[in-house]
Coordinates of C-alpha atoms in Angstrom, one line a residue:
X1 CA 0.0 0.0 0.0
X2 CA 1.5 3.4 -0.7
X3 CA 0.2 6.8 0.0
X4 CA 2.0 9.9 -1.4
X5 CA 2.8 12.7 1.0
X6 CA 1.8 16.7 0.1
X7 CA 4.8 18.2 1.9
X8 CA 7.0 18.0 -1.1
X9 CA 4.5 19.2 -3.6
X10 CA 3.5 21.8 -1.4
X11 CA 7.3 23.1 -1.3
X12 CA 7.8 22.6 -5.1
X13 CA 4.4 24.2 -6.2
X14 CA 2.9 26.0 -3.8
X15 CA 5.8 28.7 -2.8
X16 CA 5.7 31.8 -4.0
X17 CA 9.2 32.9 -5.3
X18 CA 11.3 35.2 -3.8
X19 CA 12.7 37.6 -6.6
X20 CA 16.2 39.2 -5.6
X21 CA 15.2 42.5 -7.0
X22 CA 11.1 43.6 -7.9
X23 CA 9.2 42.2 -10.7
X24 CA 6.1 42.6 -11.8
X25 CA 3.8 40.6 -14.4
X26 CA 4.1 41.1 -18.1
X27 CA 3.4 39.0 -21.4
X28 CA 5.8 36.3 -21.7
X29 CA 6.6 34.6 -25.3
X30 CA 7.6 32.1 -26.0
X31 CA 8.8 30.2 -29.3
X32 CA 8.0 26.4 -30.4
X33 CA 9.8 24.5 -32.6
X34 CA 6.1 24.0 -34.5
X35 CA 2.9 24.5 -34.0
X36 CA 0.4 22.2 -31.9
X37 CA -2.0 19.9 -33.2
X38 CA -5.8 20.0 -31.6
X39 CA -5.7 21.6 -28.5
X40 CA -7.8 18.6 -26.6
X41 CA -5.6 16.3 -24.4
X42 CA -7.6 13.2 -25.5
X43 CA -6.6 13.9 -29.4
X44 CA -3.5 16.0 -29.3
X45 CA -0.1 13.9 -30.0
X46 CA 2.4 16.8 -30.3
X47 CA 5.2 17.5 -28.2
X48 CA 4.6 21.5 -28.5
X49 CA 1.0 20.9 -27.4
X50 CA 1.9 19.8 -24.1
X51 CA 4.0 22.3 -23.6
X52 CA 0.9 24.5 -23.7
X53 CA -1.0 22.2 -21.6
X54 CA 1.6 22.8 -19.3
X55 CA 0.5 26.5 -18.8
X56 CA -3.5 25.6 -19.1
X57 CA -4.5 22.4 -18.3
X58 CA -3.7 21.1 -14.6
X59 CA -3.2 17.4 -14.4
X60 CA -4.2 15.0 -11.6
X61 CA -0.6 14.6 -10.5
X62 CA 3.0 16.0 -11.7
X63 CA 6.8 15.2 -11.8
X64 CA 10.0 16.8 -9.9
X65 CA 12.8 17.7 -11.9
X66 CA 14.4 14.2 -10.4
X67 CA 11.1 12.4 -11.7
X68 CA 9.2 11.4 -8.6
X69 CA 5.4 11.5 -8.8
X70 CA 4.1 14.1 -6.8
X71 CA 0.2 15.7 -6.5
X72 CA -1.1 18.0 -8.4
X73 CA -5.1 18.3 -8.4
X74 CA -5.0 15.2 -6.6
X75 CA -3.5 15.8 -3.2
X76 CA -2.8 12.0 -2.4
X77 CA -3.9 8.4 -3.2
X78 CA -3.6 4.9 -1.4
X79 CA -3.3 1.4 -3.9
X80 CA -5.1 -1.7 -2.5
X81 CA -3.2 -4.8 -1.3
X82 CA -4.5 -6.7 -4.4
X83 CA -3.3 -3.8 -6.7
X84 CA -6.9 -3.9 -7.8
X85 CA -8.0 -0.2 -6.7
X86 CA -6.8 3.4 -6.3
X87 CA -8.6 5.4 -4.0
X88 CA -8.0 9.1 -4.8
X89 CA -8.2 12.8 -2.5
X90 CA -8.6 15.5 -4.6
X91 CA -7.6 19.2 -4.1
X92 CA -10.6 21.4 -2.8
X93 CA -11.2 25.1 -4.0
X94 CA -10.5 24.0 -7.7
X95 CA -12.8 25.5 -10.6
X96 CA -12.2 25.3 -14.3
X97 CA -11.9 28.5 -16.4
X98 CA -15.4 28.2 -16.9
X99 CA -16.6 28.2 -13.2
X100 CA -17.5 24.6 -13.3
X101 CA -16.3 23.3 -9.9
X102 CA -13.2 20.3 -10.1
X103 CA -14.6 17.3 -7.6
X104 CA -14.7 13.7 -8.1
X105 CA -17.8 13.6 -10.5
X106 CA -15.6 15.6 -13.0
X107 CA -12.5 13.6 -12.6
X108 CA -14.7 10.6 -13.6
X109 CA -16.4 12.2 -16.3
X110 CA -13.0 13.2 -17.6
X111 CA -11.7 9.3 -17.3
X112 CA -14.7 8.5 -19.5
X113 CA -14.3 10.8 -21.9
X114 CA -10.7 9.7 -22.4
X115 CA -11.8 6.2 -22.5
X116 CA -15.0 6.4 -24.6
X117 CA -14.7 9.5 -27.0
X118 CA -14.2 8.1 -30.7
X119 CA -11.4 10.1 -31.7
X120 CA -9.3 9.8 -28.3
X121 CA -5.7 8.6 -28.1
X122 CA -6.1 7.8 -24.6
X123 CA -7.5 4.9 -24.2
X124 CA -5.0 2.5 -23.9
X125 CA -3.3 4.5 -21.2
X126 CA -6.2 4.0 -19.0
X127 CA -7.6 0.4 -20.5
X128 CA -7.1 -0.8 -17.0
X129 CA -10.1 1.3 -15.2
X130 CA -12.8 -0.7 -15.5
X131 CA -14.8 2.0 -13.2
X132 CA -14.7 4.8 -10.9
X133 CA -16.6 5.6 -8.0
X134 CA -17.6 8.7 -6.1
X135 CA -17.0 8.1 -2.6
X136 CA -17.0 12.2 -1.5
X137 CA -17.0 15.5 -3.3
X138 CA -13.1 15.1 -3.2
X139 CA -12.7 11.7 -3.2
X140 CA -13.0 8.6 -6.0
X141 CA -12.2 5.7 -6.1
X142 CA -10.1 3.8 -9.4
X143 CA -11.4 0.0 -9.8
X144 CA -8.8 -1.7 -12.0
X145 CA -9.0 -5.0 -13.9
X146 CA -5.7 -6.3 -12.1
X147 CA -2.7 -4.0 -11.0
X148 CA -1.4 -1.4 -13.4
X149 CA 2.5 -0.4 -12.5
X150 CA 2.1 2.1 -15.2
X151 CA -1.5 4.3 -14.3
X152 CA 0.0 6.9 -11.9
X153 CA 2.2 7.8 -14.2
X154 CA -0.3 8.1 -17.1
X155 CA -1.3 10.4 -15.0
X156 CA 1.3 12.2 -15.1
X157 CA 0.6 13.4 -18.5
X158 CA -2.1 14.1 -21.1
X159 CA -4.3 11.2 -19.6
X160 CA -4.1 12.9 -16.0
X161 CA -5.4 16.5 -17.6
X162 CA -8.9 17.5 -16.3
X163 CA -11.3 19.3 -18.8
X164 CA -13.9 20.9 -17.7
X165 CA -17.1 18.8 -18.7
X166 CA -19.6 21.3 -18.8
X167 CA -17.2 22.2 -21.5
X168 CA -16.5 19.3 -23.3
X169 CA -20.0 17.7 -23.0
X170 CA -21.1 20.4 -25.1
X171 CA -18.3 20.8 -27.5
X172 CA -17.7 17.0 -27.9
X173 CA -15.1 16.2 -30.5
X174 CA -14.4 20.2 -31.0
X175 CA -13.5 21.0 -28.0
X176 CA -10.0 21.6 -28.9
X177 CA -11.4 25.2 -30.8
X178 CA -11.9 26.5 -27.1
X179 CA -10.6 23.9 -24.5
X180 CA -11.1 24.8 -21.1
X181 CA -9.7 23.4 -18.3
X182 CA -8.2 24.0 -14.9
X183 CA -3.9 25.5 -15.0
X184 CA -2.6 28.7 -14.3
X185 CA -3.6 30.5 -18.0
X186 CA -6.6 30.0 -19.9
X187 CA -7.2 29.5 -23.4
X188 CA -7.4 33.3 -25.4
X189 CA -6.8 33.0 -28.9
X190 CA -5.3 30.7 -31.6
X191 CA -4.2 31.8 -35.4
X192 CA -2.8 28.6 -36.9
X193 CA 0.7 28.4 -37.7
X194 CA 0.8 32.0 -35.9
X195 CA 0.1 32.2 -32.3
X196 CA -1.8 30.6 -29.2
X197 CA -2.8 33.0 -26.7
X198 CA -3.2 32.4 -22.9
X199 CA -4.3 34.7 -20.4
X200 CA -3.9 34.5 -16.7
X201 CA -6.9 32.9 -15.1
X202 CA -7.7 34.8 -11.8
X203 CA -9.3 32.0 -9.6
X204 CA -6.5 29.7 -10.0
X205 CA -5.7 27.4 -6.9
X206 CA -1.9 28.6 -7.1
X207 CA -2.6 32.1 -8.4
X208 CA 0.1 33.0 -5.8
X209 CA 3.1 31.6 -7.7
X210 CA 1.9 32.9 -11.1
X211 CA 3.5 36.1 -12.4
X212 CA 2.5 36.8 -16.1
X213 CA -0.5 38.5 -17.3
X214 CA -0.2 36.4 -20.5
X215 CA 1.8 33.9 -22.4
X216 CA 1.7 33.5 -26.1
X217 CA 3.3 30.5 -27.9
X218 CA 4.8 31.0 -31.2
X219 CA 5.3 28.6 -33.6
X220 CA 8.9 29.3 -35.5
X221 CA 10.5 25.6 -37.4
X222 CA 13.8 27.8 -37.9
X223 CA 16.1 27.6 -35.2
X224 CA 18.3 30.2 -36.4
X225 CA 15.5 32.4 -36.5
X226 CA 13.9 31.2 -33.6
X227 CA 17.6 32.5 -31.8
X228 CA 17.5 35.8 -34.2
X229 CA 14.4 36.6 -32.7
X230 CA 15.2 35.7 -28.9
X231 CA 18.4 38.0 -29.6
X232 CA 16.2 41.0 -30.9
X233 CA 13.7 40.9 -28.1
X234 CA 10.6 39.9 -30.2
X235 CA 10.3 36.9 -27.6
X236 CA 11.0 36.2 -24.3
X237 CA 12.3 32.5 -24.4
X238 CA 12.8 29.5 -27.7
X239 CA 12.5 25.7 -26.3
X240 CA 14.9 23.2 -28.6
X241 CA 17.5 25.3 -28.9
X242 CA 19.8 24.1 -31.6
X243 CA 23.0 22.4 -30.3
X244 CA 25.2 23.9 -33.0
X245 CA 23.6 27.6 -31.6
X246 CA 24.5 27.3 -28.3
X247 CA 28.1 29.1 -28.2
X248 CA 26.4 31.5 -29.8
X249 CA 23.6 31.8 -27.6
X250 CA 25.8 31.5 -24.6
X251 CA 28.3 34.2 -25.8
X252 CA 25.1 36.4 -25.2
X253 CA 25.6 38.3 -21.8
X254 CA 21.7 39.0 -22.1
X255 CA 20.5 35.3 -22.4
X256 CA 20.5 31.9 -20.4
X257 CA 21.1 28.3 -21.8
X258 CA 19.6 25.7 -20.0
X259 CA 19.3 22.0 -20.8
X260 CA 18.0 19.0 -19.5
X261 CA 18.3 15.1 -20.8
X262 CA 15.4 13.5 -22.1
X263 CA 14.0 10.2 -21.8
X264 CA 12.7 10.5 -25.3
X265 CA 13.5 9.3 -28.5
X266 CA 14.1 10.4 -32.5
X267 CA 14.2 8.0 -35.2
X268 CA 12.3 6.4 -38.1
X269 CA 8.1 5.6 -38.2
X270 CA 7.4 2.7 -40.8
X271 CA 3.9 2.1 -42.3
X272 CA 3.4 -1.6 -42.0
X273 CA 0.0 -2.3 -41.9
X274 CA -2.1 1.3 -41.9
X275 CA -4.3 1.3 -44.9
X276 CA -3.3 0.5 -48.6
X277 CA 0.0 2.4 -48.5
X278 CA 1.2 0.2 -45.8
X279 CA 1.1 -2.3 -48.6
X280 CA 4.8 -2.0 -49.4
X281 CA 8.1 -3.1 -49.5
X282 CA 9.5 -1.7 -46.5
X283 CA 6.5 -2.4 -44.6
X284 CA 6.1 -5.7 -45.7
X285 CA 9.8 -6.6 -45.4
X286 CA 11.8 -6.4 -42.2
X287 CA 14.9 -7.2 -43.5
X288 CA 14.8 -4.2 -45.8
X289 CA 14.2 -2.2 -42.6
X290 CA 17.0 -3.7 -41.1
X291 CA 19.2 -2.5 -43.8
X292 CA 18.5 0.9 -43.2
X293 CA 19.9 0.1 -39.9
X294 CA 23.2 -1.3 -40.5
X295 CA 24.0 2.0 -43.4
X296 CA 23.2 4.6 -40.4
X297 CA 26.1 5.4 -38.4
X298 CA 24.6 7.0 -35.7
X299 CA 27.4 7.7 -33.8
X300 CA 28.8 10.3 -37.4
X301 CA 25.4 11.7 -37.0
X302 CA 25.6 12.7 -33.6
X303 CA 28.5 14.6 -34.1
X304 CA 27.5 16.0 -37.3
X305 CA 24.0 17.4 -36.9
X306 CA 24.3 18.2 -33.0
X307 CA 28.0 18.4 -32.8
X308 CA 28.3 15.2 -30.4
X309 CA 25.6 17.0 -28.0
X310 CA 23.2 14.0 -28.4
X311 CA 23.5 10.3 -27.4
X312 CA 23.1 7.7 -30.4
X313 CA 20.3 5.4 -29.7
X314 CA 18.8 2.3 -30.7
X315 CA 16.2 1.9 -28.5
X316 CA 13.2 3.6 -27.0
X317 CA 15.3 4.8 -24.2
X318 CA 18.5 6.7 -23.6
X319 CA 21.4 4.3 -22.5
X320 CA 21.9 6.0 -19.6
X321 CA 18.4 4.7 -18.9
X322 CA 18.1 1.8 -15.9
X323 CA 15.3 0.2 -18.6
X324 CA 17.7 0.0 -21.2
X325 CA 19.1 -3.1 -23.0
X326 CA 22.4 -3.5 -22.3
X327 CA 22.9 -6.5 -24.4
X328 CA 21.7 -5.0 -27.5
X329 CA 24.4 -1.9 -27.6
X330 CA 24.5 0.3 -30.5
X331 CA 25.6 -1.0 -33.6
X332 CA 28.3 0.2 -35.7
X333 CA 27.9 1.3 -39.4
X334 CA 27.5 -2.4 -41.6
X335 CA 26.9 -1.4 -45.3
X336 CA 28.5 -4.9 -46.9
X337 CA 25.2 -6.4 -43.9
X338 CA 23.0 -3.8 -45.4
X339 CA 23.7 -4.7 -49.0
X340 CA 23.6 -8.1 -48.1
X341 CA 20.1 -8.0 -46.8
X342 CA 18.6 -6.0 -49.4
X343 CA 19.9 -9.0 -52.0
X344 CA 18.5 -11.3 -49.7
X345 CA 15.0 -9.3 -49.4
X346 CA 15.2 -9.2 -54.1
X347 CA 16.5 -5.7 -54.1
X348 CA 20.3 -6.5 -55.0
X349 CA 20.4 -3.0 -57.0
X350 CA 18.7 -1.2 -54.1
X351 CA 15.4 0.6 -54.0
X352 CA 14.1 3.7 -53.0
X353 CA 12.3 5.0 -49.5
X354 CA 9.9 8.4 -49.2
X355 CA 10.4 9.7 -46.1
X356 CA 8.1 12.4 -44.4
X357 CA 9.8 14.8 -42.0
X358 CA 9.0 17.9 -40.1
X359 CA 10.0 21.2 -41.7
X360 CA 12.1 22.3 -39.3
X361 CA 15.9 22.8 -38.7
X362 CA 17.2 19.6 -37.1
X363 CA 14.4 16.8 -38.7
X364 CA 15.5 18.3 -41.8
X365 CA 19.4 18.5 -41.3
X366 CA 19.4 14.9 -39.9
X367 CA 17.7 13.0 -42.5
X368 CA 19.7 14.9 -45.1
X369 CA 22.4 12.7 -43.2
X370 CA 20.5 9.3 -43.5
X371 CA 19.7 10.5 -46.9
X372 CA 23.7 10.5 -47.8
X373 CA 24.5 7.1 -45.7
X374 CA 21.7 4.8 -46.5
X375 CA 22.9 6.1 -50.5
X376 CA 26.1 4.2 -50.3
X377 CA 24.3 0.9 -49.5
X378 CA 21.8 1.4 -52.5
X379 CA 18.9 2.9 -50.6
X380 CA 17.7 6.1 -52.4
X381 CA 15.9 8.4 -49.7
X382 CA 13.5 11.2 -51.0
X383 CA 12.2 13.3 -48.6
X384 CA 8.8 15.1 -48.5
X385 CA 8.9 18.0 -45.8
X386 CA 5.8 19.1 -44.3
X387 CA 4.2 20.9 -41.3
X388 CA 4.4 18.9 -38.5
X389 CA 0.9 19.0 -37.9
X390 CA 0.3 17.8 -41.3
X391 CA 2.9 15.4 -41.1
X392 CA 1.2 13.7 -37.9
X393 CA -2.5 13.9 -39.5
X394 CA -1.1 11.6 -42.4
X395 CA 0.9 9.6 -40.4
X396 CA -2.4 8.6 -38.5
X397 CA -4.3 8.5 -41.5
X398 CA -1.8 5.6 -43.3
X399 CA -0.7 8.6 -46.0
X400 CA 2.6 7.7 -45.5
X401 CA 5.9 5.0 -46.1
X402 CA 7.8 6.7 -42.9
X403 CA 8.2 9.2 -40.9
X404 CA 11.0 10.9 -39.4
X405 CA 9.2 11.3 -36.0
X406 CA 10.2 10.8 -32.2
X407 CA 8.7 11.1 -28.8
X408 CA 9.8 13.2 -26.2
X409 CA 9.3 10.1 -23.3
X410 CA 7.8 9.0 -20.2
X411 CA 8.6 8.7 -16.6
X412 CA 7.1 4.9 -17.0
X413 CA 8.8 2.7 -20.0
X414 CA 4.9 1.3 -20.9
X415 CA 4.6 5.5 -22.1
X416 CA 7.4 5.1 -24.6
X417 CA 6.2 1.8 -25.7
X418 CA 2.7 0.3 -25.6
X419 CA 0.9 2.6 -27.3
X420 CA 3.0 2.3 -30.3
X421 CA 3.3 -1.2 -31.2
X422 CA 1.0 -3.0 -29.6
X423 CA -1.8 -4.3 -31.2
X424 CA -4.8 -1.8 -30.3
X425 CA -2.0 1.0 -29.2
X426 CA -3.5 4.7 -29.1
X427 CA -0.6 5.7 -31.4
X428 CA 0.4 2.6 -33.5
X429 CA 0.3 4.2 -36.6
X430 CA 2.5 1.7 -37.7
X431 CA -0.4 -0.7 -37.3
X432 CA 1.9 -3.0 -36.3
X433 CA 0.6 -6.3 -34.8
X434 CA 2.5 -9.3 -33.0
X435 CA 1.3 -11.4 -30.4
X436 CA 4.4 -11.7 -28.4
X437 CA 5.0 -8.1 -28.4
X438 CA 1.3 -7.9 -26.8
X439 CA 2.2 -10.3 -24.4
X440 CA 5.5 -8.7 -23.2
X441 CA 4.5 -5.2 -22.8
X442 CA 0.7 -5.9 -21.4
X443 CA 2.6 -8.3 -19.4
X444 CA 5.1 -6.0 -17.8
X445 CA 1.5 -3.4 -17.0
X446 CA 1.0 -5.8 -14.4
X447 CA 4.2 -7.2 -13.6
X448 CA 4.8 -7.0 -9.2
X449 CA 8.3 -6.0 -9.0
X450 CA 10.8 -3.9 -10.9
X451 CA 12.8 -6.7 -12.2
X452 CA 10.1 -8.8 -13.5
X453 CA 9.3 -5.6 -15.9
X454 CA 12.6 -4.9 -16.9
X455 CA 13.3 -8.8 -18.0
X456 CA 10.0 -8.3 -20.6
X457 CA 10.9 -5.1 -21.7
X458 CA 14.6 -6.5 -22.4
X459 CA 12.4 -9.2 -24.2
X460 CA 10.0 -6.6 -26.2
X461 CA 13.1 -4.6 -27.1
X462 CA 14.7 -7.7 -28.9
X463 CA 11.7 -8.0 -31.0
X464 CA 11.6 -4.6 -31.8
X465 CA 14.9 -4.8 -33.3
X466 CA 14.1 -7.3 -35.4
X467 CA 11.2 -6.0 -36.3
X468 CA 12.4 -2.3 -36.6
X469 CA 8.5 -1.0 -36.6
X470 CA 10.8 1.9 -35.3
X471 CA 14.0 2.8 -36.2
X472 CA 15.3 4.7 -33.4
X473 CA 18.5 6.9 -34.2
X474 CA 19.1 9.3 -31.2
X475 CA 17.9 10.7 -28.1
X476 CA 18.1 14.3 -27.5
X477 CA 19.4 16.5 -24.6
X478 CA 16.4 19.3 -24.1
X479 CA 18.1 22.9 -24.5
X480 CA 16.5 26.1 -23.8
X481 CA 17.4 29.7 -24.0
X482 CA 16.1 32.6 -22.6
X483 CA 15.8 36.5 -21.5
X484 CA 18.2 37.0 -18.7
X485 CA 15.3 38.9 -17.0
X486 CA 13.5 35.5 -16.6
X487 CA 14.1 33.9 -13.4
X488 CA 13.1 31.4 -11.6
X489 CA 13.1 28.6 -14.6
X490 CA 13.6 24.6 -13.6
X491 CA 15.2 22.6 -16.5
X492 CA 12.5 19.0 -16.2
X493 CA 13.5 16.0 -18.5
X494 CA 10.0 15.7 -20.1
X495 CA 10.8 19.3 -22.1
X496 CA 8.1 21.4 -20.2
X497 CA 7.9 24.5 -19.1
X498 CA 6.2 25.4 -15.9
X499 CA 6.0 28.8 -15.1
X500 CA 4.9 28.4 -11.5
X501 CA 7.2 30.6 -9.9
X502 CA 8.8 32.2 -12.6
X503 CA 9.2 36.0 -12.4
X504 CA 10.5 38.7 -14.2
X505 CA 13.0 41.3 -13.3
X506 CA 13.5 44.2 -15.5

């Protein structure tokens, strides 16, 4: 049984910063590397949307900078000995920006909506609830078909963030065009591909440590102009700072780097099985996927495109990751084993591979790298650039051979695996579909210790590899840059940024 204390949380998130000289509020901006997709945390996918969320949708617990699960509109929970049931308190005093009151009755209509709602991604993060009940106005009860290592920290992210549901009763699948929900800013304005607007919301529960009037999040792909702009003044603060930037951006007596690892992942999407266009050779045809593998030498690519600031990778996590395979190290550049397997697969003169990939800076610069390696084993790369919500619209749809496309991570492995390859995963676009791989990851939701769960996902990861639904070729380090007026900022490895308790000093 395990019940989570408030006294951290409390000194995390509900201090008000002490600023060494005065502030006062003001409209922070902010660039993204590209804009969001639907603004509804049961549809949204995109890393840049959750970094919006972070500012206007409140989530049912949170994460420290050193990743412990701590409360955030819930204020503590207790499992059952069976693992079978999660009894819930919930934070008092809450509203949404509509004046709908946060109690128990919304938090299970929000895990319905999440697990009912046609076009929502969530469902496989919360498959395990089979029902909730309202035991008190600030208290509910989860009922779960058999112990779930991984639902806390589902919680922990899109899954865990409360809507209002006056709100979304009424909007149904549109209410990403005005979401409302509980954080610190409320939803204002959006111009696609131009801005998203947030205004503080007055009757916030930590209204104290907010100190902005407004934040506005603007999409700009180009790093360099992303840092031109930061350099001029025309915003506030860029997140994904380009590694081959920094010196300049350091050499900046006005600005701040930060940086954090992730726990994420970059690499290669394949269609195998998503509507007619996963009807092709590379989808239908591991070993042709496994050549890619062998021409990429991720280690040259590192140090080309991000100067060495990255860590190579061949698997969903980072290798400085406790869940990481240790017997299946990165694998050295093998273009005679790449040629060999594409004769093997009836390609002995090679073949060619469309790639979709984001239109920004680094997606482009790094598969422009690929492009040149997987050439000398006979692969001919073209690549088809598009906006990155488009990109991830066609991805879902099947419109695609590949993506270049990553995931920023979880603080629970199951969040950088099952949804993507197993059978009924909320984001298998792959449509990939193996029986063992089901068993292995579902298998490791339920698992009762930590070891048990790290020998199936050493298991799932071998299969992966040999499968190569994903080809994973790096994980990033997160780098931020900012207005040395900003203070207060915490570097997190999930790439968010909270402003509770930032200030600004003029």
């Amino acid at each position: 049984m395990k019940t989570i204390k408030t006294a951290l949380f409390t000194a995390l998130m509900g201090a008000t910063a002490l600023a060494a000289g005065p502030t006062f509020a003001k409209d922070l901006r902010i660039a993204l590397q590209s804009d969001a997709d639907v603004l509804d945390p049961d549809q949204s996918r995109t890393f840049v949307g959750r970094i919006v969320y972070a500012s206007m949708c409140d989530k049912l617990v949170d994460i420290t900078p050193d990743l412990e699960i701590i409360p955030q509109l819930a204020t503590g929970w207790e499992t059952s000995a069976d693992g079978k049931s999660i009894r819930m308190s919930l934070r008092e005093g809450v509203v949404f920006h509509d004046g709908t009151p946060f109690n128990a009755e919304a938090v299970a209509a929000n895990i319905e909506r999440s697990q009912t709602l046609d076009e929502s991604r969530r469902k496989s993060e919360l498959k395990s609830i089979t029902s909730t009940e309202v035991t008190g106005e600030h208290e509910i009860v989860l009922n779960l078909a058999g112990p779930d290592a991984t639902l806390i920290a589902q919680l922990a992210d899109r899954a865990g963030m409360m809507v209002s549901p006056t709100a979304a009763a009424a909007a149904g699948a549109d209410f990403g065009l005005n979401p409302v929900c509980s954080g610190a800013f409320k939803f204002e304005e959006r111009v696609a591909q131009d801005k998203i607007v947030l205004t503080k919301f007055d009757d916030y529960w930590n209204a104290d440590a907010i100190h902005f009037d407004s934040v506005t999040f603007l999409p700009i792909p180009d790093t360099t102009v992303r840092l031109a702009n930061l350099q001029s003044g025309d915003i506030d603060m860029l997140e994904r700072l380009a590694a081959t930037d920094i010196p300049q951006a350091q050499s900046d007596s006005n600005l701040v780097v930060d940086s954090a690892v992730s726990f994420g992942y970059q690499g290669i999407t394949f269609n195998i099985n998503n509507g007619d266009k996963g009807d092709n050779p590379w989808g239908n045809d591991k070993r042709l996927r496994q050549a890619l593998s062998y021409a990429i030498d991720r280690n040259a690519l590192n140090q080309v495109v991000f100067e060495g600031a990255y860590a190579p990778g061949n698997q969903s996590f980072p290798p400085n990751s406790p869940w990481y395979n240790s017997s299946l190290p990165v694998e050295s550049i093998d273009l005679e084993k790449a040629k060999a397997l594409l004769t093997e697969a009836g390609y002995p003169d090679g073949l060619d591979l469309e790639v979709q990939v984001p239109n920004s800076t680094e997606p482009l610069a790094v598969m422009q790298v690929v492009q040149a390696m997987a050439a000398q084993a006979g692969i001919n790369i073209k690549l088809t650039s598009k906006e990155f919500a488009t990109l991830l619209a066609d991805q879902s749809a099947g419109d695609y051979t590949a993506s270049q496309i990553g995931w920023s991570g979880r603080v629970d492995p199951d969040g950088n695996n099952h949804p993507f390859v197993t059978t009924d995963g909320g984001i298998n676009d792959s449509k990939f579909s193996d029986a063992k791989m089901d068993e292995l990851l579902n298998g490791a939701r339920v698992a009762p210790t930590t070891e048990e769960r790290k020998g199936l996902y050493d298991e799932a990861m071998t299969l992966m590899l040999d499968e190569l639904p994903r080809l994973f070729l790096y994980h990033v380090t997160w780098i931020w840059a900012y207005n040395d007026n900003m203070k207060g900022f915490t570097p997190y490895p999930d790439g968010m940024i909270r402003l509770e308790n930032v200030t600004w000093e003029e």
